[in-house]
Amino acid sequence: MLLGLFCLAPDIALSFPASAPKVDVTLYYESLCPDCQLFIRQQLYPTYQKIGDIFNLTLVPYGNAEETKRGDKWVFECQHGPNECLGNLIETCAISLLKNISVSFPFVYCFEVSIERSGDPKSVAQHCAKSSGIDYAPIEACVSGPQGNELEHEMAKKTDALEPQHEYVPWVTINGKHTEKIQREAETNLLKLVCEYYEGPKPAACEKQKIGRCYNNWEPLPESRKSNSGF
């Protein structure tokens, strides 16, 4: 099923031998976009859990935000308000400081799932850090200081450098390329899409599931015949 709407612009992976280049998957998104959350929850995270060893995942939390330089600081305005800017910043700092996507992505996933039920990005981030065994103090220091401000500016630059420019989020690129076909396939079956791009031996999860058929030449079971006969 395709995602219903777009936000329009103004411990995990199994191990497989790396015998071919990994597929590069990049998600451009914003932290409070409902469709981004849906994509992460239904497509990206399950795919990473199953075949994360055959693709390189890059997360770019900025989306449809805008930035303005005021003095020595960047000021961000986000589509879904100040809490989204804070969420973007929290995730940006976590991704940068934790360095390993296998550590940072579960944190981001937890944040995106939990923020739907809470209006407080900071408390959600603290909860997700604790549940993942992550020290939140360095992330908090990054968020409140110049490091985070500059890191979020880098996310803005990555997003603004897209060719073609993004028109909505979630915006997916495969090996640096975006087309409507790639986007549609990513939304409906990201696992299948990544498997098709991967040129090495396919993990078991890439094998197509065979769908059975219920034919109409069936006969009722003996007990069913008895119960339907009126006795």
PDB file of C-alpha atoms in Angstrom:
ATOM      1  CA  MET A   1       0.000   0.000   0.000  1.00  0.00           C
ATOM      2  CA  LEU A   2       1.338   3.426  -0.906  1.00  0.00           C
ATOM      3  CA  LEU A   3       1.804   5.949   1.864  1.00  0.00           C
ATOM      4  CA  GLY A   4      -1.327   8.068   2.007  1.00  0.00           C
ATOM      5  CA  LEU A   5       0.178  11.541   1.955  1.00  0.00           C
ATOM      6  CA  PHE A   6       3.483  13.320   1.575  1.00  0.00           C
ATOM      7  CA  CYS A   7       4.733  16.220   3.657  1.00  0.00           C
ATOM      8  CA  LEU A   8       5.082  18.674   0.823  1.00  0.00           C
ATOM      9  CA  ALA A   9       7.935  21.164   0.660  1.00  0.00           C
ATOM     10  CA  PRO A  10       7.208  25.392   1.031  1.00  0.00           C
ATOM     11  CA  ASP A  11      21.835  -5.473  17.202  1.00  0.00           C
ATOM     12  CA  ILE A  12      19.854  -5.722  14.278  1.00  0.00           C
ATOM     13  CA  ALA A  13      21.024  -6.585  10.793  1.00  0.00           C
ATOM     14  CA  LEU A  14      21.671 -10.227  10.020  1.00  0.00           C
ATOM     15  CA  SER A  15      25.158 -11.129   8.817  1.00  0.00           C
ATOM     16  CA  PHE A  16      25.879 -12.142   5.230  1.00  0.00           C
ATOM     17  CA  PRO A  17      29.183 -12.269   3.345  1.00  0.00           C
ATOM     18  CA  ALA A  18      30.003  -8.975   1.636  1.00  0.00           C
ATOM     19  CA  SER A  19      30.908 -10.171  -1.849  1.00  0.00           C
ATOM     20  CA  ALA A  20      29.467  -7.197  -3.742  1.00  0.00           C
ATOM     21  CA  PRO A  21      29.200  -3.434  -3.179  1.00  0.00           C
ATOM     22  CA  LYS A  22      26.474  -2.549  -0.756  1.00  0.00           C
ATOM     23  CA  VAL A  23      23.470  -0.611  -1.991  1.00  0.00           C
ATOM     24  CA  ASP A  24      23.409   3.011  -0.810  1.00  0.00           C
ATOM     25  CA  VAL A  25      20.026   3.933   0.651  1.00  0.00           C
ATOM     26  CA  THR A  26      19.475   7.506   1.837  1.00  0.00           C
ATOM     27  CA  LEU A  27      16.360   8.810   3.532  1.00  0.00           C
ATOM     28  CA  TYR A  28      15.684  12.562   3.614  1.00  0.00           C
ATOM     29  CA  TYR A  29      12.991  13.209   6.188  1.00  0.00           C
ATOM     30  CA  GLU A  30      11.803  15.343   9.091  1.00  0.00           C
ATOM     31  CA  SER A  31      11.167  14.096  12.587  1.00  0.00           C
ATOM     32  CA  LEU A  32       7.454  14.919  13.008  1.00  0.00           C
ATOM     33  CA  CYS A  33       6.259  14.179   9.482  1.00  0.00           C
ATOM     34  CA  PRO A  34       3.570  11.463   9.832  1.00  0.00           C
ATOM     35  CA  ASP A  35       4.451   9.908   6.474  1.00  0.00           C
ATOM     36  CA  CYS A  36       8.137   9.797   7.353  1.00  0.00           C
ATOM     37  CA  GLN A  37       7.256   8.022  10.585  1.00  0.00           C
ATOM     38  CA  LEU A  38       5.066   5.579   8.667  1.00  0.00           C
ATOM     39  CA  PHE A  39       7.820   4.856   6.155  1.00  0.00           C
ATOM     40  CA  ILE A  40      10.412   4.300   8.884  1.00  0.00           C
ATOM     41  CA  ARG A  41       8.067   2.066  10.845  1.00  0.00           C
ATOM     42  CA  GLN A  42       6.630  -0.016   7.998  1.00  0.00           C
ATOM     43  CA  GLN A  43       9.439  -0.119   5.430  1.00  0.00           C
ATOM     44  CA  LEU A  44      12.857   1.132   6.462  1.00  0.00           C
ATOM     45  CA  TYR A  45      13.319  -0.385   9.904  1.00  0.00           C
ATOM     46  CA  PRO A  46      11.950  -3.872   9.036  1.00  0.00           C
ATOM     47  CA  THR A  47      14.101  -3.902   5.895  1.00  0.00           C
ATOM     48  CA  TYR A  48      17.181  -2.926   7.891  1.00  0.00           C
ATOM     49  CA  GLN A  49      16.489  -5.653  10.419  1.00  0.00           C
ATOM     50  CA  LYS A  50      16.279  -8.288   7.690  1.00  0.00           C
ATOM     51  CA  ILE A  51      18.943  -7.266   5.157  1.00  0.00           C
ATOM     52  CA  GLY A  52      20.879  -4.425   6.776  1.00  0.00           C
ATOM     53  CA  ASP A  53      24.203  -6.026   5.858  1.00  0.00           C
ATOM     54  CA  ILE A  54      23.685  -5.492   2.123  1.00  0.00           C
ATOM     55  CA  PHE A  55      23.005  -1.759   2.177  1.00  0.00           C
ATOM     56  CA  ASN A  56      24.547   1.399   3.566  1.00  0.00           C
ATOM     57  CA  LEU A  57      21.910   3.500   5.276  1.00  0.00           C
ATOM     58  CA  THR A  58      22.211   7.276   5.546  1.00  0.00           C
ATOM     59  CA  LEU A  59      19.646   9.330   7.470  1.00  0.00           C
ATOM     60  CA  VAL A  60      19.247  13.053   6.806  1.00  0.00           C
ATOM     61  CA  PRO A  61      16.814  14.628   9.308  1.00  0.00           C
ATOM     62  CA  TYR A  62      16.007  18.059   7.878  1.00  0.00           C
ATOM     63  CA  GLY A  63      13.264  17.680   5.276  1.00  0.00           C
ATOM     64  CA  ASN A  64      11.284  20.776   4.374  1.00  0.00           C
ATOM     65  CA  ALA A  65      12.905  23.020   6.969  1.00  0.00           C
ATOM     66  CA  GLU A  66      14.442  26.392   6.183  1.00  0.00           C
ATOM     67  CA  GLU A  67      17.525  27.993   7.718  1.00  0.00           C
ATOM     68  CA  THR A  68      18.677  31.573   8.221  1.00  0.00           C
ATOM     69  CA  LYS A  69      22.073  32.756   9.456  1.00  0.00           C
ATOM     70  CA  ARG A  70      21.839  35.179  12.381  1.00  0.00           C
ATOM     71  CA  GLY A  71      25.196  36.284  13.659  1.00  0.00           C
ATOM     72  CA  ASP A  72      27.315  33.178  14.171  1.00  0.00           C
ATOM     73  CA  LYS A  73      24.313  30.880  14.485  1.00  0.00           C
ATOM     74  CA  TRP A  74      21.889  29.115  12.162  1.00  0.00           C
ATOM     75  CA  VAL A  75      18.179  29.485  12.953  1.00  0.00           C
ATOM     76  CA  PHE A  76      15.861  26.780  11.663  1.00  0.00           C
ATOM     77  CA  GLU A  77      12.166  26.951  10.857  1.00  0.00           C
ATOM     78  CA  CYS A  78      10.438  23.587  10.484  1.00  0.00           C
ATOM     79  CA  GLN A  79       7.249  22.499   8.761  1.00  0.00           C
ATOM     80  CA  HIS A  80       5.722  20.991  11.897  1.00  0.00           C
ATOM     81  CA  GLY A  81       6.936  23.628  14.328  1.00  0.00           C
ATOM     82  CA  PRO A  82       9.709  24.070  16.927  1.00  0.00           C
ATOM     83  CA  ASN A  83       9.387  20.537  18.314  1.00  0.00           C
ATOM     84  CA  GLU A  84      10.234  19.165  14.881  1.00  0.00           C
ATOM     85  CA  CYS A  85      13.341  21.347  14.742  1.00  0.00           C
ATOM     86  CA  LEU A  86      14.319  19.954  18.128  1.00  0.00           C
ATOM     87  CA  GLY A  87      13.606  16.404  16.994  1.00  0.00           C
ATOM     88  CA  ASN A  88      15.701  16.904  13.862  1.00  0.00           C
ATOM     89  CA  LEU A  89      18.535  18.255  15.982  1.00  0.00           C
ATOM     90  CA  ILE A  90      18.372  15.396  18.495  1.00  0.00           C
ATOM     91  CA  GLU A  91      18.518  12.812  15.732  1.00  0.00           C
ATOM     92  CA  THR A  92      21.297  14.674  13.923  1.00  0.00           C
ATOM     93  CA  CYS A  93      23.431  14.757  17.057  1.00  0.00           C
ATOM     94  CA  ALA A  94      22.754  11.094  17.799  1.00  0.00           C
ATOM     95  CA  ILE A  95      23.695  10.056  14.261  1.00  0.00           C
ATOM     96  CA  SER A  96      26.885  12.112  14.383  1.00  0.00           C
ATOM     97  CA  LEU A  97      28.046  11.181  17.878  1.00  0.00           C
ATOM     98  CA  LEU A  98      27.140   7.499  17.827  1.00  0.00           C
ATOM     99  CA  LYS A  99      28.763   7.138  14.378  1.00  0.00           C
ATOM    100  CA  ASN A 100      27.595   3.543  13.888  1.00  0.00           C
ATOM    101  CA  ILE A 101      24.242   3.345  12.093  1.00  0.00           C
ATOM    102  CA  SER A 102      23.526   0.008  13.789  1.00  0.00           C
ATOM    103  CA  VAL A 103      23.480   1.959  17.064  1.00  0.00           C
ATOM    104  CA  SER A 104      21.955   5.250  15.955  1.00  0.00           C
ATOM    105  CA  PHE A 105      19.145   3.844  13.805  1.00  0.00           C
ATOM    106  CA  PRO A 106      17.445   1.935  16.650  1.00  0.00           C
ATOM    107  CA  PHE A 107      17.543   5.190  18.631  1.00  0.00           C
ATOM    108  CA  VAL A 108      16.016   7.115  15.702  1.00  0.00           C
ATOM    109  CA  TYR A 109      13.392   4.401  15.215  1.00  0.00           C
ATOM    110  CA  CYS A 110      12.466   4.500  18.895  1.00  0.00           C
ATOM    111  CA  PHE A 111      12.206   8.285  18.744  1.00  0.00           C
ATOM    112  CA  GLU A 112       9.996   8.284  15.631  1.00  0.00           C
ATOM    113  CA  VAL A 113       7.650   5.641  17.037  1.00  0.00           C
ATOM    114  CA  SER A 114       7.471   7.165  20.523  1.00  0.00           C
ATOM    115  CA  ILE A 115       7.116  10.829  19.537  1.00  0.00           C
ATOM    116  CA  GLU A 116       3.741   9.994  17.984  1.00  0.00           C
ATOM    117  CA  ARG A 117       2.454   9.422  21.522  1.00  0.00           C
ATOM    118  CA  SER A 118       4.280  12.286  23.226  1.00  0.00           C
ATOM    119  CA  GLY A 119       4.723  15.982  22.588  1.00  0.00           C
ATOM    120  CA  ASP A 120       8.073  16.265  24.356  1.00  0.00           C
ATOM    121  CA  PRO A 121      11.081  15.434  22.142  1.00  0.00           C
ATOM    122  CA  LYS A 122      13.555  15.678  25.019  1.00  0.00           C
ATOM    123  CA  SER A 123      11.780  13.154  27.254  1.00  0.00           C
ATOM    124  CA  VAL A 124      11.304  10.806  24.306  1.00  0.00           C
ATOM    125  CA  ALA A 125      15.002  11.064  23.458  1.00  0.00           C
ATOM    126  CA  GLN A 126      15.997  10.343  27.046  1.00  0.00           C
ATOM    127  CA  HIS A 127      13.691   7.315  27.127  1.00  0.00           C
ATOM    128  CA  CYS A 128      15.051   5.970  23.827  1.00  0.00           C
ATOM    129  CA  ALA A 129      18.655   6.491  24.902  1.00  0.00           C
ATOM    130  CA  LYS A 130      18.030   4.641  28.154  1.00  0.00           C
ATOM    131  CA  SER A 131      16.238   1.758  26.472  1.00  0.00           C
ATOM    132  CA  SER A 132      19.111   1.446  23.963  1.00  0.00           C
ATOM    133  CA  GLY A 133      21.861   1.666  26.563  1.00  0.00           C
ATOM    134  CA  ILE A 134      23.091   5.002  25.182  1.00  0.00           C
ATOM    135  CA  ASP A 135      24.539   7.801  27.309  1.00  0.00           C
ATOM    136  CA  TYR A 136      22.266  10.740  26.518  1.00  0.00           C
ATOM    137  CA  ALA A 137      24.467  13.426  28.119  1.00  0.00           C
ATOM    138  CA  PRO A 138      26.767  13.948  25.081  1.00  0.00           C
ATOM    139  CA  ILE A 139      23.747  14.096  22.768  1.00  0.00           C
ATOM    140  CA  GLU A 140      22.078  16.678  25.002  1.00  0.00           C
ATOM    141  CA  ALA A 141      25.252  18.770  25.076  1.00  0.00           C
ATOM    142  CA  CYS A 142      25.438  18.607  21.291  1.00  0.00           C
ATOM    143  CA  VAL A 143      21.787  19.647  20.922  1.00  0.00           C
ATOM    144  CA  SER A 144      22.160  22.684  23.173  1.00  0.00           C
ATOM    145  CA  GLY A 145      25.512  23.867  21.839  1.00  0.00           C
ATOM    146  CA  PRO A 146      27.207  25.106  18.673  1.00  0.00           C
ATOM    147  CA  GLN A 147      28.147  21.585  17.585  1.00  0.00           C
ATOM    148  CA  GLY A 148      24.541  20.608  17.009  1.00  0.00           C
ATOM    149  CA  ASN A 149      23.769  23.881  15.264  1.00  0.00           C
ATOM    150  CA  GLU A 150      26.578  23.290  12.780  1.00  0.00           C
ATOM    151  CA  LEU A 151      25.697  19.624  12.306  1.00  0.00           C
ATOM    152  CA  GLU A 152      22.093  20.507  11.460  1.00  0.00           C
ATOM    153  CA  HIS A 153      23.400  23.071   8.973  1.00  0.00           C
ATOM    154  CA  GLU A 154      25.293  20.206   7.319  1.00  0.00           C
ATOM    155  CA  MET A 155      22.013  18.274   7.039  1.00  0.00           C
ATOM    156  CA  ALA A 156      20.482  21.338   5.394  1.00  0.00           C
ATOM    157  CA  LYS A 157      23.337  21.478   2.885  1.00  0.00           C
ATOM    158  CA  LYS A 158      22.944  17.790   2.042  1.00  0.00           C
ATOM    159  CA  THR A 159      19.228  18.279   1.475  1.00  0.00           C
ATOM    160  CA  ASP A 160      19.665  21.443  -0.596  1.00  0.00           C
ATOM    161  CA  ALA A 161      22.260  19.685  -2.778  1.00  0.00           C
ATOM    162  CA  LEU A 162      19.745  17.095  -3.979  1.00  0.00           C
ATOM    163  CA  GLU A 163      19.340  16.801  -7.754  1.00  0.00           C
ATOM    164  CA  PRO A 164      16.523  16.875  -8.488  1.00  0.00           C
ATOM    165  CA  GLN A 165      15.464  18.985  -5.516  1.00  0.00           C
ATOM    166  CA  HIS A 166      13.127  17.174  -3.175  1.00  0.00           C
ATOM    167  CA  GLU A 167       9.427  17.982  -3.491  1.00  0.00           C
ATOM    168  CA  TYR A 168       8.209  16.104  -0.424  1.00  0.00           C
ATOM    169  CA  VAL A 169       9.373  13.850   2.351  1.00  0.00           C
ATOM    170  CA  PRO A 170      10.038  11.012   2.873  1.00  0.00           C
ATOM    171  CA  TRP A 171      12.419  11.289  -0.109  1.00  0.00           C
ATOM    172  CA  VAL A 172      14.418   8.166  -0.914  1.00  0.00           C
ATOM    173  CA  THR A 173      17.526   7.809  -3.055  1.00  0.00           C
ATOM    174  CA  ILE A 174      19.136   4.550  -4.132  1.00  0.00           C
ATOM    175  CA  ASN A 175      22.826   4.811  -5.006  1.00  0.00           C
ATOM    176  CA  GLY A 176      22.401   8.577  -5.031  1.00  0.00           C
ATOM    177  CA  LYS A 177      19.525   8.530  -7.514  1.00  0.00           C
ATOM    178  CA  HIS A 178      15.878   9.470  -7.090  1.00  0.00           C
ATOM    179  CA  THR A 179      13.053   8.772  -9.507  1.00  0.00           C
ATOM    180  CA  GLU A 180       9.325   8.436  -9.018  1.00  0.00           C
ATOM    181  CA  LYS A 181       9.681   4.731  -9.815  1.00  0.00           C
ATOM    182  CA  ILE A 182      12.282   4.298  -7.074  1.00  0.00           C
ATOM    183  CA  GLN A 183      10.096   6.256  -4.663  1.00  0.00           C
ATOM    184  CA  ARG A 184       6.971   4.210  -5.396  1.00  0.00           C
ATOM    185  CA  GLU A 185       8.818   0.926  -5.044  1.00  0.00           C
ATOM    186  CA  ALA A 186      10.496   2.070  -1.819  1.00  0.00           C
ATOM    187  CA  GLU A 187       7.121   2.964  -0.337  1.00  0.00           C
ATOM    188  CA  THR A 188       5.475  -0.320  -1.284  1.00  0.00           C
ATOM    189  CA  ASN A 189       8.306  -2.834  -0.811  1.00  0.00           C
ATOM    190  CA  LEU A 190      11.698  -1.415   0.119  1.00  0.00           C
ATOM    191  CA  LEU A 191      13.113  -4.853   0.881  1.00  0.00           C
ATOM    192  CA  LYS A 192      12.376  -6.059  -2.646  1.00  0.00           C
ATOM    193  CA  LEU A 193      13.857  -2.880  -4.123  1.00  0.00           C
ATOM    194  CA  VAL A 194      17.138  -3.179  -2.204  1.00  0.00           C
ATOM    195  CA  CYS A 195      17.384  -6.866  -3.057  1.00  0.00           C
ATOM    196  CA  GLU A 196      16.980  -6.070  -6.748  1.00  0.00           C
ATOM    197  CA  TYR A 197      19.788  -3.513  -6.631  1.00  0.00           C
ATOM    198  CA  TYR A 198      22.157  -5.771  -4.713  1.00  0.00           C
ATOM    199  CA  GLU A 199      24.402  -7.671  -7.126  1.00  0.00           C
ATOM    200  CA  GLY A 200      25.884 -10.170  -4.682  1.00  0.00           C
ATOM    201  CA  PRO A 201      24.449 -13.454  -3.386  1.00  0.00           C
ATOM    202  CA  LYS A 202      20.967 -12.735  -2.137  1.00  0.00           C
ATOM    203  CA  PRO A 203      20.191 -13.187   1.559  1.00  0.00           C
ATOM    204  CA  ALA A 204      17.378 -15.603   2.329  1.00  0.00           C
ATOM    205  CA  ALA A 205      15.088 -12.650   3.108  1.00  0.00           C
ATOM    206  CA  CYS A 206      15.369 -11.581  -0.532  1.00  0.00           C
ATOM    207  CA  GLU A 207      13.733 -14.747  -1.781  1.00  0.00           C
ATOM    208  CA  LYS A 208      10.243 -14.125  -3.027  1.00  0.00           C
ATOM    209  CA  GLN A 209       7.525 -15.606  -0.904  1.00  0.00           C
ATOM    210  CA  LYS A 210       5.328 -17.973  -2.834  1.00  0.00           C
ATOM    211  CA  ILE A 211       1.649 -17.251  -2.528  1.00  0.00           C
ATOM    212  CA  GLY A 212      -0.659 -20.261  -2.403  1.00  0.00           C
ATOM    213  CA  ARG A 213      -4.140 -20.551  -3.843  1.00  0.00           C
ATOM    214  CA  CYS A 214      -7.425 -21.740  -2.341  1.00  0.00           C
ATOM    215  CA  TYR A 215      -9.103 -23.728  -5.123  1.00  0.00           C
ATOM    216  CA  ASN A 216     -12.870 -24.169  -5.335  1.00  0.00           C
ATOM    217  CA  ASN A 217     -12.826 -27.987  -5.575  1.00  0.00           C
ATOM    218  CA  TRP A 218     -12.877 -28.374  -1.827  1.00  0.00           C
ATOM    219  CA  GLU A 219     -15.087 -30.755   0.130  1.00  0.00           C
ATOM    220  CA  PRO A 220     -16.438 -30.203   3.648  1.00  0.00           C
ATOM    221  CA  LEU A 221     -14.699 -32.096   6.421  1.00  0.00           C
ATOM    222  CA  PRO A 222     -16.700 -35.034   7.830  1.00  0.00           C
ATOM    223  CA  GLU A 223     -17.590 -33.170  11.016  1.00  0.00           C
ATOM    224  CA  SER A 224     -18.726 -30.190   8.963  1.00  0.00           C
ATOM    225  CA  ARG A 225     -21.036 -32.392   6.887  1.00  0.00           C
ATOM    226  CA  LYS A 226     -22.476 -33.843  10.069  1.00  0.00           C
ATOM    227  CA  SER A 227     -23.105 -30.506  11.704  1.00  0.00           C
ATOM    228  CA  ASN A 228     -24.727 -29.134   8.560  1.00  0.00           C
ATOM    229  CA  SER A 229     -27.004 -32.138   8.089  1.00  0.00           C
ATOM    230  CA  GLY A 230     -29.248 -31.237  10.977  1.00  0.00           C
ATOM    231  CA  PHE A 231     -28.292 -34.186  13.196  1.00  0.00           C
TER     232      PHE A 231
END
